[in-house]
Short mmCIF file of C-alpha atoms in Angstrom, two decimals:
data_model
loop_
_atom_site.label_atom_id
_atom_site.label_comp_id
_atom_site.label_asym_id
_atom_site.label_seq_id
_atom_site.Cartn_x
_atom_site.Cartn_y
_atom_site.Cartn_z
CA UNK A 1 40.88 33.76 32.26
CA UNK A 2 44.55 34.94 33.09
CA UNK A 3 47.89 33.32 31.07
CA UNK A 4 49.86 33.07 33.02
CA UNK A 5 53.63 32.87 31.66
CA UNK A 6 56.76 32.88 33.68
CA UNK A 7 55.27 34.34 36.60
CA UNK A 8 54.08 37.11 34.21
CA UNK A 9 50.38 37.35 34.43
CA UNK A 10 47.90 39.67 32.58
CA UNK A 11 44.53 39.17 30.72
CA UNK A 12 44.68 38.79 27.35
CA UNK A 13 43.03 41.53 24.70
CA UNK A 14 43.02 38.98 21.47
CA UNK A 15 41.25 41.61 19.89
CA UNK A 16 42.76 44.48 18.14
CA UNK A 17 41.40 46.87 16.16
CA UNK A 18 42.22 49.27 14.14
CA UNK A 19 41.30 52.50 16.18
CA UNK A 20 42.97 51.58 19.66
CA UNK A 21 46.92 50.78 20.46
CA UNK A 22 47.32 49.16 23.37
CA UNK A 23 50.41 50.27 25.99
CA UNK A 24 52.32 47.75 28.70
CA UNK A 25 54.48 49.06 30.88
CA UNK A 26 56.29 46.32 32.77
CA UNK A 27 59.36 46.11 35.50
CA UNK A 28 62.22 44.07 34.31
CA UNK A 29 63.93 43.75 37.84
CA UNK A 30 60.51 41.95 39.26
CA UNK A 31 60.92 39.03 36.73
CA UNK A 32 64.71 38.52 37.37
CA UNK A 33 64.31 35.58 38.77
CA UNK A 34 62.41 33.82 35.71
CA UNK A 35 65.04 33.95 33.45
CA UNK A 36 65.48 30.66 33.00
CA UNK A 37 61.50 30.24 32.13
CA UNK A 38 61.57 33.22 29.39
CA UNK A 39 64.72 31.54 27.89
CA UNK A 40 62.66 28.81 26.86
CA UNK A 41 61.12 31.25 24.08
CA UNK A 42 63.57 32.76 22.95
CA UNK A 43 65.14 32.77 18.76
CA UNK A 44 69.24 31.01 19.12
CA UNK A 45 69.51 34.82 17.56
CA UNK A 46 68.26 36.72 20.16
CA UNK A 47 70.04 33.97 23.11
CA UNK A 48 72.84 34.63 21.10
CA UNK A 49 72.50 38.53 21.56
CA UNK A 50 72.08 37.49 25.51
CA UNK A 51 74.85 36.09 25.52
CA UNK A 52 76.99 39.12 24.67
CA UNK A 53 75.98 41.20 27.16
CA UNK A 54 78.96 41.51 29.79
CA UNK A 55 77.26 42.96 32.85
CA UNK A 56 74.47 40.16 34.23
CA UNK A 57 72.09 42.64 35.00
CA UNK A 58 71.81 43.42 31.31
CA UNK A 59 71.22 40.09 30.26
CA UNK A 60 68.63 39.21 32.68
CA UNK A 61 67.00 42.38 30.97
CA UNK A 62 67.37 41.54 27.50
CA UNK A 63 65.98 37.96 28.21
CA UNK A 64 63.10 39.43 29.92
CA UNK A 65 62.36 42.16 27.59
CA UNK A 66 62.07 39.68 24.58
CA UNK A 67 60.71 37.18 26.79
CA UNK A 68 57.46 39.62 27.26
CA UNK A 69 57.15 40.74 24.09
CA UNK A 70 57.03 37.33 22.42
CA UNK A 71 54.41 35.96 24.94
CA UNK A 72 51.93 39.63 24.32
CA UNK A 73 52.45 39.91 20.66
CA UNK A 74 52.34 36.29 20.73
CA UNK A 75 48.41 36.52 22.65
CA UNK A 76 47.35 39.82 19.36
CA UNK A 77 47.98 36.65 16.38
CA UNK A 78 46.83 33.43 18.51
CA UNK A 79 50.36 31.89 18.26
CA UNK A 80 52.55 30.41 20.76
CA UNK A 81 55.21 33.00 22.11
CA UNK A 82 58.07 30.43 21.13
CA UNK A 83 56.89 30.32 17.31
CA UNK A 84 57.14 34.41 16.57
CA UNK A 85 59.92 35.35 13.60
CA UNK A 86 60.57 38.78 13.43
CA UNK A 87 62.29 40.87 10.72
CA UNK A 88 63.63 44.29 10.62
CA UNK A 89 64.04 46.88 8.48
CA UNK A 90 67.09 49.10 6.42
CA UNK A 91 66.82 51.24 9.66
CA UNK A 92 66.31 48.37 12.46
CA UNK A 93 62.90 48.94 12.82
CA UNK A 94 61.34 45.39 14.20
CA UNK A 95 57.90 43.68 12.69
CA UNK A 96 56.15 40.32 12.97
CA UNK A 97 57.78 37.87 10.11
CA UNK A 98 55.85 35.03 8.48
CA UNK A 99 53.83 33.51 9.03
CA UNK A 100 51.92 36.41 11.05
CA UNK A 101 53.07 39.96 8.93
CA UNK A 102 49.82 39.78 7.15
CA UNK A 103 47.50 40.25 10.83
CA UNK A 104 48.37 44.05 10.52
CA UNK A 105 49.71 43.68 14.25
CA UNK A 106 52.62 46.67 14.42
CA UNK A 107 54.53 47.20 18.02
CA UNK A 108 57.29 48.85 19.20
CA UNK A 109 59.20 48.39 22.54
CA UNK A 110 61.60 50.67 24.37
CA UNK A 111 63.64 49.85 27.28
CA UNK A 112 65.28 51.98 29.48
CA UNK A 113 66.51 50.69 33.46
CA UNK A 114 64.39 48.88 34.84
CA UNK A 115 61.23 49.63 32.41
CA UNK A 116 60.40 48.32 29.10
CA UNK A 117 57.13 49.98 27.41
CA UNK A 118 55.46 47.67 24.81
CA UNK A 119 52.85 49.42 22.41
CA UNK A 120 50.70 47.42 19.93
CA UNK A 121 48.40 48.33 17.22
CA UNK A 122 46.83 47.07 13.93
CA UNK A 123 47.25 48.50 10.40
CA UNK A 124 48.97 51.58 11.56
CA UNK A 125 53.35 53.33 11.92
CA UNK A 126 54.33 53.41 15.82
CA UNK A 127 56.92 54.60 18.22
CA UNK A 128 57.41 54.86 21.98
CA UNK A 129 60.16 56.13 23.97
CA UNK A 130 60.67 55.30 27.25
CA UNK A 131 64.30 57.19 29.44
CA UNK A 132 64.86 57.13 33.13
CA UNK A 133 65.98 60.66 33.83
CA UNK A 134 69.53 61.68 35.16
CA UNK A 135 71.43 65.08 35.73
CA UNK A 136 74.96 63.22 35.15
CA UNK A 137 75.09 65.37 31.51
CA UNK A 138 76.08 69.12 30.46
CA UNK A 139 72.36 68.90 29.65
CA UNK A 140 72.77 71.99 27.50
CA UNK A 141 75.36 70.63 25.33
CA UNK A 142 73.77 67.93 24.23
CA UNK A 143 71.21 70.26 23.63
CA UNK A 144 72.48 71.92 21.00
CA UNK A 145 73.84 69.08 19.31
CA UNK A 146 70.74 67.19 19.39
CA UNK A 147 67.38 69.68 19.39
CA UNK A 148 66.49 72.06 17.48
CA UNK A 149 66.25 75.74 17.84
CA UNK A 150 63.02 76.05 18.57
CA UNK A 151 63.53 73.34 21.72
CA UNK A 152 66.65 74.88 22.67
CA UNK A 153 64.80 78.05 23.57
CA UNK A 154 62.33 75.48 25.32
CA UNK A 155 65.12 74.09 27.35
CA UNK A 156 66.21 76.96 28.39
CA UNK A 157 63.30 79.16 29.60
CA UNK A 158 63.19 76.85 32.47
CA UNK A 159 64.34 76.72 36.12
CA UNK A 160 67.93 75.46 35.98
CA UNK A 161 66.05 72.19 38.09
CA UNK A 162 63.51 71.98 35.90
CA UNK A 163 65.88 71.19 32.80
CA UNK A 164 67.00 67.47 33.09
CA UNK A 165 63.61 65.66 33.56
CA UNK A 166 62.30 68.93 30.54
CA UNK A 167 65.59 67.20 28.35
CA UNK A 168 64.06 63.77 28.07
CA UNK A 169 60.82 64.63 27.77
CA UNK A 170 62.19 66.59 24.72
CA UNK A 171 64.08 63.44 23.46
CA UNK A 172 61.64 61.14 24.42
CA UNK A 173 58.90 62.85 22.48
CA UNK A 174 61.98 62.86 19.40
CA UNK A 175 62.88 59.12 18.88
CA UNK A 176 59.60 57.94 19.47
CA UNK A 177 58.24 60.06 16.44
CA UNK A 178 61.62 58.84 14.21
CA UNK A 179 61.05 55.37 15.61
CA UNK A 180 57.35 55.87 14.81
CA UNK A 181 58.28 56.98 10.93
CA UNK A 182 61.37 54.13 10.09
CA UNK A 183 63.84 56.83 9.15
CA UNK A 184 66.24 56.68 12.25
CA UNK A 185 68.65 59.18 13.28
CA UNK A 186 68.50 58.99 9.39
CA UNK A 187 65.83 61.19 9.66
CA UNK A 188 67.25 65.01 11.51
CA UNK A 189 66.87 65.67 14.54
CA UNK A 190 66.67 69.69 13.76
CA UNK A 191 63.65 69.30 11.05
CA UNK A 192 60.84 68.53 13.39
CA UNK A 193 59.96 70.49 16.29
CA UNK A 194 58.46 68.84 19.40
CA UNK A 195 57.00 70.57 22.99
CA UNK A 196 58.73 69.94 25.85
CA UNK A 197 55.28 70.79 28.09
CA UNK A 198 54.44 68.41 30.90
CA UNK A 199 51.60 65.88 29.80
CA UNK A 200 51.29 67.53 26.37
CA UNK A 201 48.95 64.99 23.93
CA UNK A 202 49.60 67.51 21.08
CA UNK A 203 53.85 67.15 20.91
CA UNK A 204 54.43 68.09 17.58
CA UNK A 205 55.00 71.03 17.12
CA UNK A 206 55.95 71.61 13.45
CA UNK A 207 57.74 69.37 10.31
CA UNK A 208 59.70 70.47 7.68
CA UNK A 209 60.28 70.79 4.31
CA UNK A 210 57.05 68.73 4.82
CA UNK A 211 54.54 71.31 7.49
CA UNK A 212 51.53 69.01 6.37
CA UNK A 213 52.94 66.20 8.52
CA UNK A 214 52.62 66.95 11.69
CA UNK A 215 48.89 66.55 11.00
CA UNK A 216 49.57 62.86 10.30
CA UNK A 217 51.07 62.16 13.16
CA UNK A 218 49.96 61.91 16.70
CA UNK A 219 52.64 62.38 19.82
CA UNK A 220 51.82 62.41 23.28
CA UNK A 221 53.71 61.90 27.05
CA UNK A 222 52.87 58.45 28.15
CA UNK A 223 53.66 58.04 31.67
CA UNK A 224 56.56 55.13 32.39
CA UNK A 225 56.75 55.03 36.61
CA UNK A 226 58.92 57.62 38.58
CA UNK A 227 62.22 58.67 37.58
CA UNK A 228 60.94 57.26 33.80
CA UNK A 229 60.11 60.00 31.17
CA UNK A 230 57.87 58.21 28.15
CA UNK A 231 56.17 59.25 24.80
CA UNK A 232 53.94 57.79 22.51
CA UNK A 233 53.65 58.42 18.66
CA UNK A 234 51.22 56.67 16.39
CA UNK A 235 50.20 57.24 12.73
CA UNK A 236 46.78 59.00 13.12
CA UNK A 237 44.39 60.41 15.30
CA UNK A 238 41.27 58.34 14.66
CA UNK A 239 42.84 55.71 17.41
CA UNK A 240 42.03 55.42 21.43
CA UNK A 241 44.73 54.72 23.78
CA UNK A 242 43.86 51.31 26.08
CA UNK A 243 46.57 51.20 28.55
CA UNK A 244 47.00 47.55 30.05
CA UNK A 245 49.59 48.02 32.89
CA UNK A 246 49.82 47.28 35.90
CA UNK A 247 52.60 46.11 38.49
CA UNK A 248 54.31 43.39 36.09
CA UNK A 249 53.10 39.97 38.17
CA UNK A 250 50.34 41.30 39.63
CA UNK A 251 47.83 38.67 40.23
#
């Protein structure tokens, strides 16, 4: 049976085994006409946050992304989407609040432009990041500020026309890792190396000072659509990816 909520339809996957990671990709703009419907399942705090956006497009995308998050996670825990509560770590990593915090369902969300990615698993630390590719900045200068020496060498070795996309491959992989660890930007970005190779499924190359830390994680590229790059990081290697993405609103 399909669940249809605010024009977003999907096959429910209530069972989320510990050896699976579920990935959802949603086109936020395809659901923009149902903003008022999504607002009905948001919390007062979320509605207040939405009201602070200066531009309508940013408000709509925030409302839809929170509504989709509530719909999918609510399905996993068998709860009405509007009843969910969330709590946040000291580094602002979200998790389910009571009474569903003991379900073991873990998730992470990222959105950029018109795309939202939601990754879910059970009992595992997880992080996901998506970025819309741009070419309106000094790629080498930003890389020198945020990338490790090894990552910078990988980047400058590429032809100039390939560097912007490679920059965002590196950026999303670093973001996915620090989001998964829960440390956020308190984890120095030069303290670990990632690959910038296309479609790399073993992209965490080195961690410092604990070299063994890299072996505890799986970091890989995932697809996010034309004009976007994305990465997924999950603790452990004994899991398989279930890609439940499909065009939003598809029947």
